[in-house]
Amino acid sequence: QVQLVESGGGLVQPGGSLRLSCAASGIIFRLHGMGWYRQAPGKQRELVARISNGGSTNYADSVKGRFTISRDNAKSTVYLQMNSLKPEDTAVYYCNVDSYRNYWGQGTQVTVSS
């Protein structure tokens, strides 16, 4: 029922920027907090940013000051603006709904490399 479609990943040089999008369906989007997660090869999946249904935000220490999470309830979409990208940001990025944490999309690959 819950469907999540991530997009916007790609190859970028260190210091560059990307904006990721996640379109959600099967939920009343405006009622739910949303999170962005990432998983690099050989590493545990980690939460990098979260936005509440009211718009408050939280960030992992590793991305704070560089990434910005936002949402557009009219489009049922959550975004992740990523600036000053580092090689260690390389991962598959996924979005997730707070109340439906077992539902995942296909993810979008972000590669930061010279």
Short mmCIF file of N, CA and C in Angstrom, two decimals:
data_model
loop_
_atom_site.label_atom_id
_atom_site.label_comp_id
_atom_site.label_asym_id
_atom_site.label_seq_id
_atom_site.Cartn_x
_atom_site.Cartn_y
_atom_site.Cartn_z
N GLN A 1 0.83 -1.21 0.00
CA GLN A 1 0.00 0.00 0.00
C GLN A 1 0.86 1.26 0.00
N VAL A 2 1.81 1.34 0.95
CA VAL A 2 2.71 2.48 0.98
C VAL A 2 3.70 2.34 -0.16
N GLN A 3 3.83 3.39 -0.96
CA GLN A 3 4.77 3.42 -2.06
C GLN A 3 5.66 4.65 -1.95
N LEU A 4 6.95 4.43 -2.10
CA LEU A 4 7.94 5.48 -2.00
C LEU A 4 8.86 5.41 -3.20
N VAL A 5 9.03 6.51 -3.89
CA VAL A 5 9.85 6.55 -5.09
C VAL A 5 10.89 7.65 -4.94
N GLU A 6 12.14 7.25 -4.76
CA GLU A 6 13.24 8.19 -4.61
C GLU A 6 13.85 8.51 -5.98
N SER A 7 14.34 9.72 -6.13
CA SER A 7 14.99 10.12 -7.37
C SER A 7 15.96 11.25 -7.09
N GLY A 8 16.80 11.55 -8.06
CA GLY A 8 17.69 12.70 -7.98
C GLY A 8 19.14 12.39 -7.70
N GLY A 9 19.47 11.14 -7.46
CA GLY A 9 20.85 10.78 -7.20
C GLY A 9 21.69 10.85 -8.46
N GLY A 10 22.99 10.68 -8.27
CA GLY A 10 23.91 10.72 -9.39
C GLY A 10 25.33 10.83 -8.92
N LEU A 11 26.21 11.10 -9.87
CA LEU A 11 27.64 11.27 -9.61
C LEU A 11 27.95 12.75 -9.49
N VAL A 12 28.64 13.11 -8.43
CA VAL A 12 28.99 14.51 -8.20
C VAL A 12 30.39 14.58 -7.60
N GLN A 13 31.10 15.66 -7.89
CA GLN A 13 32.43 15.86 -7.33
C GLN A 13 32.35 16.35 -5.89
N PRO A 14 33.39 16.09 -5.10
CA PRO A 14 33.41 16.65 -3.75
C PRO A 14 33.18 18.15 -3.77
N GLY A 15 32.36 18.62 -2.84
CA GLY A 15 31.98 20.01 -2.80
C GLY A 15 30.75 20.35 -3.60
N GLY A 16 30.27 19.42 -4.39
CA GLY A 16 29.10 19.65 -5.21
C GLY A 16 27.80 19.47 -4.45
N SER A 17 26.70 19.60 -5.19
CA SER A 17 25.37 19.55 -4.61
C SER A 17 24.45 18.65 -5.40
N LEU A 18 23.47 18.08 -4.72
CA LEU A 18 22.40 17.32 -5.32
C LEU A 18 21.13 17.57 -4.53
N ARG A 19 19.99 17.45 -5.18
CA ARG A 19 18.71 17.47 -4.48
C ARG A 19 17.96 16.19 -4.76
N LEU A 20 17.67 15.44 -3.71
CA LEU A 20 16.92 14.21 -3.80
C LEU A 20 15.44 14.48 -3.56
N SER A 21 14.60 13.69 -4.22
CA SER A 21 13.16 13.78 -4.04
C SER A 21 12.61 12.41 -3.69
N CYS A 22 11.55 12.38 -2.90
CA CYS A 22 10.84 11.15 -2.59
C CYS A 22 9.36 11.42 -2.67
N ALA A 23 8.70 10.78 -3.61
CA ALA A 23 7.25 10.89 -3.76
C ALA A 23 6.59 9.73 -3.03
N ALA A 24 5.65 10.05 -2.16
CA ALA A 24 4.96 9.05 -1.35
C ALA A 24 3.51 8.93 -1.75
N SER A 25 2.98 7.72 -1.68
CA SER A 25 1.56 7.49 -1.91
C SER A 25 1.08 6.40 -0.96
N GLY A 26 -0.23 6.26 -0.84
CA GLY A 26 -0.80 5.26 0.05
C GLY A 26 -0.92 5.71 1.49
N ILE A 27 -0.61 6.96 1.77
CA ILE A 27 -0.72 7.53 3.10
C ILE A 27 -1.31 8.93 3.00
N ILE A 28 -1.83 9.42 4.12
CA ILE A 28 -2.19 10.83 4.20
C ILE A 28 -0.90 11.56 4.56
N PHE A 29 -0.22 12.03 3.55
CA PHE A 29 1.17 12.48 3.67
C PHE A 29 1.34 13.55 4.75
N ARG A 30 0.45 14.50 4.81
CA ARG A 30 0.60 15.64 5.72
C ARG A 30 0.58 15.24 7.19
N LEU A 31 0.11 14.03 7.50
CA LEU A 31 0.00 13.58 8.88
C LEU A 31 1.26 12.89 9.40
N HIS A 32 2.23 12.64 8.54
CA HIS A 32 3.35 11.79 8.91
C HIS A 32 4.69 12.52 8.88
N GLY A 33 5.53 12.16 9.85
CA GLY A 33 6.92 12.53 9.75
C GLY A 33 7.62 11.70 8.69
N MET A 34 8.65 12.26 8.09
CA MET A 34 9.39 11.59 7.03
C MET A 34 10.88 11.66 7.33
N GLY A 35 11.59 10.63 6.93
CA GLY A 35 13.02 10.60 7.12
C GLY A 35 13.77 10.21 5.87
N TRP A 36 15.01 10.67 5.78
CA TRP A 36 15.96 10.22 4.78
C TRP A 36 17.02 9.36 5.46
N TYR A 37 17.27 8.20 4.89
CA TYR A 37 18.28 7.27 5.37
C TYR A 37 19.29 7.01 4.27
N ARG A 38 20.46 6.52 4.65
CA ARG A 38 21.43 6.11 3.65
C ARG A 38 22.15 4.86 4.11
N GLN A 39 22.63 4.10 3.14
CA GLN A 39 23.38 2.89 3.43
C GLN A 39 24.53 2.77 2.43
N ALA A 40 25.74 2.76 2.95
CA ALA A 40 26.93 2.57 2.15
C ALA A 40 27.35 1.10 2.23
N PRO A 41 28.08 0.61 1.23
CA PRO A 41 28.52 -0.79 1.26
C PRO A 41 29.28 -1.12 2.53
N GLY A 42 28.90 -2.21 3.18
CA GLY A 42 29.56 -2.65 4.39
C GLY A 42 29.20 -1.87 5.63
N LYS A 43 28.26 -0.95 5.52
CA LYS A 43 27.88 -0.13 6.66
C LYS A 43 26.41 -0.29 6.99
N GLN A 44 26.07 0.02 8.21
CA GLN A 44 24.69 -0.02 8.67
C GLN A 44 23.90 1.15 8.09
N ARG A 45 22.63 0.91 7.82
CA ARG A 45 21.76 1.99 7.39
C ARG A 45 21.64 3.02 8.51
N GLU A 46 21.72 4.28 8.16
CA GLU A 46 21.65 5.33 9.15
C GLU A 46 20.65 6.41 8.75
N LEU A 47 20.02 6.96 9.76
CA LEU A 47 19.13 8.11 9.56
C LEU A 47 19.97 9.36 9.41
N VAL A 48 19.75 10.11 8.34
CA VAL A 48 20.51 11.32 8.12
C VAL A 48 19.70 12.58 8.36
N ALA A 49 18.40 12.53 8.17
CA ALA A 49 17.57 13.70 8.37
C ALA A 49 16.12 13.29 8.56
N ARG A 50 15.40 14.06 9.35
CA ARG A 50 13.99 13.80 9.58
C ARG A 50 13.24 15.11 9.63
N ILE A 51 12.01 15.08 9.13
CA ILE A 51 11.12 16.24 9.22
C ILE A 51 9.78 15.77 9.75
N SER A 52 9.27 16.45 10.75
CA SER A 52 7.99 16.08 11.36
C SER A 52 6.83 16.53 10.50
N ASN A 53 5.63 16.07 10.87
CA ASN A 53 4.45 16.52 10.14
C ASN A 53 4.25 18.03 10.28
N GLY A 54 4.77 18.61 11.35
CA GLY A 54 4.67 20.04 11.55
C GLY A 54 5.82 20.85 10.97
N GLY A 55 6.82 20.16 10.40
CA GLY A 55 7.90 20.85 9.72
C GLY A 55 9.18 21.01 10.52
N SER A 56 9.23 20.52 11.75
CA SER A 56 10.48 20.58 12.50
C SER A 56 11.46 19.56 11.96
N THR A 57 12.75 19.85 12.05
CA THR A 57 13.77 19.02 11.42
C THR A 57 14.85 18.60 12.40
N ASN A 58 15.47 17.46 12.10
CA ASN A 58 16.61 16.94 12.84
C ASN A 58 17.59 16.35 11.85
N TYR A 59 18.88 16.42 12.19
CA TYR A 59 19.94 15.95 11.30
C TYR A 59 20.98 15.16 12.06
N ALA A 60 21.54 14.17 11.38
CA ALA A 60 22.71 13.51 11.92
C ALA A 60 23.87 14.49 11.99
N ASP A 61 24.73 14.31 12.98
CA ASP A 61 25.87 15.22 13.14
C ASP A 61 26.73 15.28 11.88
N SER A 62 26.82 14.17 11.17
CA SER A 62 27.69 14.10 10.01
C SER A 62 27.23 14.97 8.85
N VAL A 63 25.95 15.36 8.84
CA VAL A 63 25.41 16.13 7.72
C VAL A 63 24.90 17.50 8.13
N LYS A 64 24.82 17.77 9.40
CA LYS A 64 24.26 19.03 9.88
C LYS A 64 25.07 20.20 9.33
N GLY A 65 24.36 21.18 8.82
CA GLY A 65 24.99 22.34 8.21
C GLY A 65 25.22 22.19 6.72
N ARG A 66 25.10 20.98 6.21
CA ARG A 66 25.31 20.72 4.79
C ARG A 66 24.03 20.27 4.08
N PHE A 67 23.18 19.51 4.78
CA PHE A 67 21.96 18.97 4.20
C PHE A 67 20.75 19.69 4.76
N THR A 68 19.70 19.80 3.95
CA THR A 68 18.44 20.39 4.38
C THR A 68 17.29 19.51 3.92
N ILE A 69 16.46 19.09 4.85
CA ILE A 69 15.27 18.32 4.53
C ILE A 69 14.07 19.26 4.49
N SER A 70 13.18 19.04 3.54
CA SER A 70 11.98 19.85 3.42
C SER A 70 10.85 18.99 2.87
N ARG A 71 9.64 19.52 2.91
CA ARG A 71 8.51 18.76 2.40
C ARG A 71 7.52 19.68 1.71
N ASP A 72 6.81 19.12 0.75
CA ASP A 72 5.74 19.80 0.05
C ASP A 72 4.51 18.91 0.17
N ASN A 73 3.64 19.24 1.11
CA ASN A 73 2.48 18.39 1.36
C ASN A 73 1.53 18.33 0.17
N ALA A 74 1.45 19.40 -0.60
CA ALA A 74 0.58 19.41 -1.78
C ALA A 74 1.04 18.40 -2.82
N LYS A 75 2.34 18.11 -2.84
CA LYS A 75 2.91 17.15 -3.78
C LYS A 75 3.22 15.81 -3.15
N SER A 76 2.93 15.64 -1.86
CA SER A 76 3.27 14.42 -1.12
C SER A 76 4.72 14.03 -1.35
N THR A 77 5.60 15.00 -1.26
CA THR A 77 7.01 14.80 -1.58
C THR A 77 7.90 15.38 -0.49
N VAL A 78 8.94 14.63 -0.15
CA VAL A 78 9.96 15.10 0.76
C VAL A 78 11.27 15.22 -0.02
N TYR A 79 12.05 16.25 0.29
CA TYR A 79 13.28 16.55 -0.42
C TYR A 79 14.47 16.51 0.52
N LEU A 80 15.62 16.26 -0.05
CA LEU A 80 16.87 16.39 0.68
C LEU A 80 17.86 17.16 -0.18
N GLN A 81 18.11 18.41 0.19
CA GLN A 81 19.10 19.23 -0.48
C GLN A 81 20.45 18.94 0.16
N MET A 82 21.41 18.50 -0.64
CA MET A 82 22.72 18.10 -0.16
C MET A 82 23.76 19.02 -0.77
N ASN A 83 24.44 19.78 0.07
CA ASN A 83 25.49 20.68 -0.36
C ASN A 83 26.82 20.26 0.25
N SER A 84 27.89 20.79 -0.30
CA SER A 84 29.24 20.50 0.20
C SER A 84 29.47 19.01 0.37
N LEU A 85 29.13 18.26 -0.65
CA LEU A 85 29.18 16.81 -0.56
C LEU A 85 30.60 16.30 -0.42
N LYS A 86 30.74 15.23 0.36
CA LYS A 86 32.00 14.59 0.64
C LYS A 86 31.98 13.15 0.15
N PRO A 87 33.15 12.56 -0.13
CA PRO A 87 33.16 11.16 -0.54
C PRO A 87 32.45 10.23 0.44
N GLU A 88 32.53 10.53 1.73
CA GLU A 88 31.87 9.70 2.72
C GLU A 88 30.35 9.79 2.69
N ASP A 89 29.79 10.70 1.89
CA ASP A 89 28.36 10.75 1.68
C ASP A 89 27.88 9.73 0.64
N THR A 90 28.81 9.06 -0.02
CA THR A 90 28.46 8.07 -1.02
C THR A 90 27.64 6.94 -0.39
N ALA A 91 26.46 6.69 -0.93
CA ALA A 91 25.55 5.69 -0.38
C ALA A 91 24.32 5.62 -1.25
N VAL A 92 23.50 4.61 -0.99
CA VAL A 92 22.14 4.59 -1.52
C VAL A 92 21.26 5.30 -0.51
N TYR A 93 20.49 6.26 -0.98
CA TYR A 93 19.63 7.06 -0.12
C TYR A 93 18.18 6.62 -0.27
N TYR A 94 17.52 6.45 0.87
CA TYR A 94 16.14 6.01 0.93
C TYR A 94 15.32 6.98 1.77
N CYS A 95 14.05 7.14 1.43
CA CYS A 95 13.15 7.84 2.33
C CYS A 95 12.28 6.83 3.06
N ASN A 96 11.64 7.27 4.13
CA ASN A 96 10.84 6.37 4.95
C ASN A 96 9.80 7.18 5.70
N VAL A 97 8.67 6.54 5.97
CA VAL A 97 7.58 7.15 6.72
C VAL A 97 7.69 6.71 8.17
N ASP A 98 7.58 7.65 9.10
CA ASP A 98 7.74 7.34 10.51
C ASP A 98 6.88 6.17 10.96
N SER A 99 5.62 6.15 10.55
CA SER A 99 4.66 5.15 11.02
C SER A 99 4.65 3.87 10.19
N TYR A 100 5.46 3.82 9.12
CA TYR A 100 5.50 2.65 8.23
C TYR A 100 6.95 2.31 7.93
N ARG A 101 7.70 1.98 8.95
CA ARG A 101 9.14 1.86 8.83
C ARG A 101 9.60 0.59 8.12
N ASN A 102 8.70 -0.33 7.85
CA ASN A 102 9.04 -1.53 7.09
C ASN A 102 8.83 -1.37 5.60
N TYR A 103 8.42 -0.19 5.16
CA TYR A 103 8.17 0.07 3.75
C TYR A 103 9.27 0.95 3.20
N TRP A 104 9.93 0.46 2.15
CA TRP A 104 11.05 1.15 1.54
C TRP A 104 10.89 1.20 0.02
N GLY A 105 11.39 2.26 -0.57
CA GLY A 105 11.44 2.35 -2.01
C GLY A 105 12.71 1.72 -2.56
N GLN A 106 13.01 2.01 -3.82
CA GLN A 106 14.17 1.43 -4.47
C GLN A 106 15.48 2.13 -4.11
N GLY A 107 15.37 3.31 -3.55
CA GLY A 107 16.54 4.10 -3.23
C GLY A 107 17.12 4.79 -4.46
N THR A 108 18.01 5.74 -4.20
CA THR A 108 18.70 6.42 -5.28
C THR A 108 20.18 6.54 -4.91
N GLN A 109 21.03 6.19 -5.86
CA GLN A 109 22.47 6.14 -5.61
C GLN A 109 23.09 7.52 -5.68
N VAL A 110 23.84 7.87 -4.66
CA VAL A 110 24.64 9.09 -4.65
C VAL A 110 26.11 8.69 -4.57
N THR A 111 26.88 9.13 -5.54
CA THR A 111 28.31 8.85 -5.57
C THR A 111 29.07 10.17 -5.61
N VAL A 112 29.92 10.37 -4.62
CA VAL A 112 30.73 11.59 -4.53
C VAL A 112 32.18 11.19 -4.76
N SER A 113 32.73 11.60 -5.88
CA SER A 113 34.06 11.15 -6.26
C SER A 113 34.69 12.15 -7.21
N SER A 114 36.02 12.25 -7.13
CA SER A 114 36.77 13.05 -8.08
C SER A 114 37.00 12.31 -9.38
#
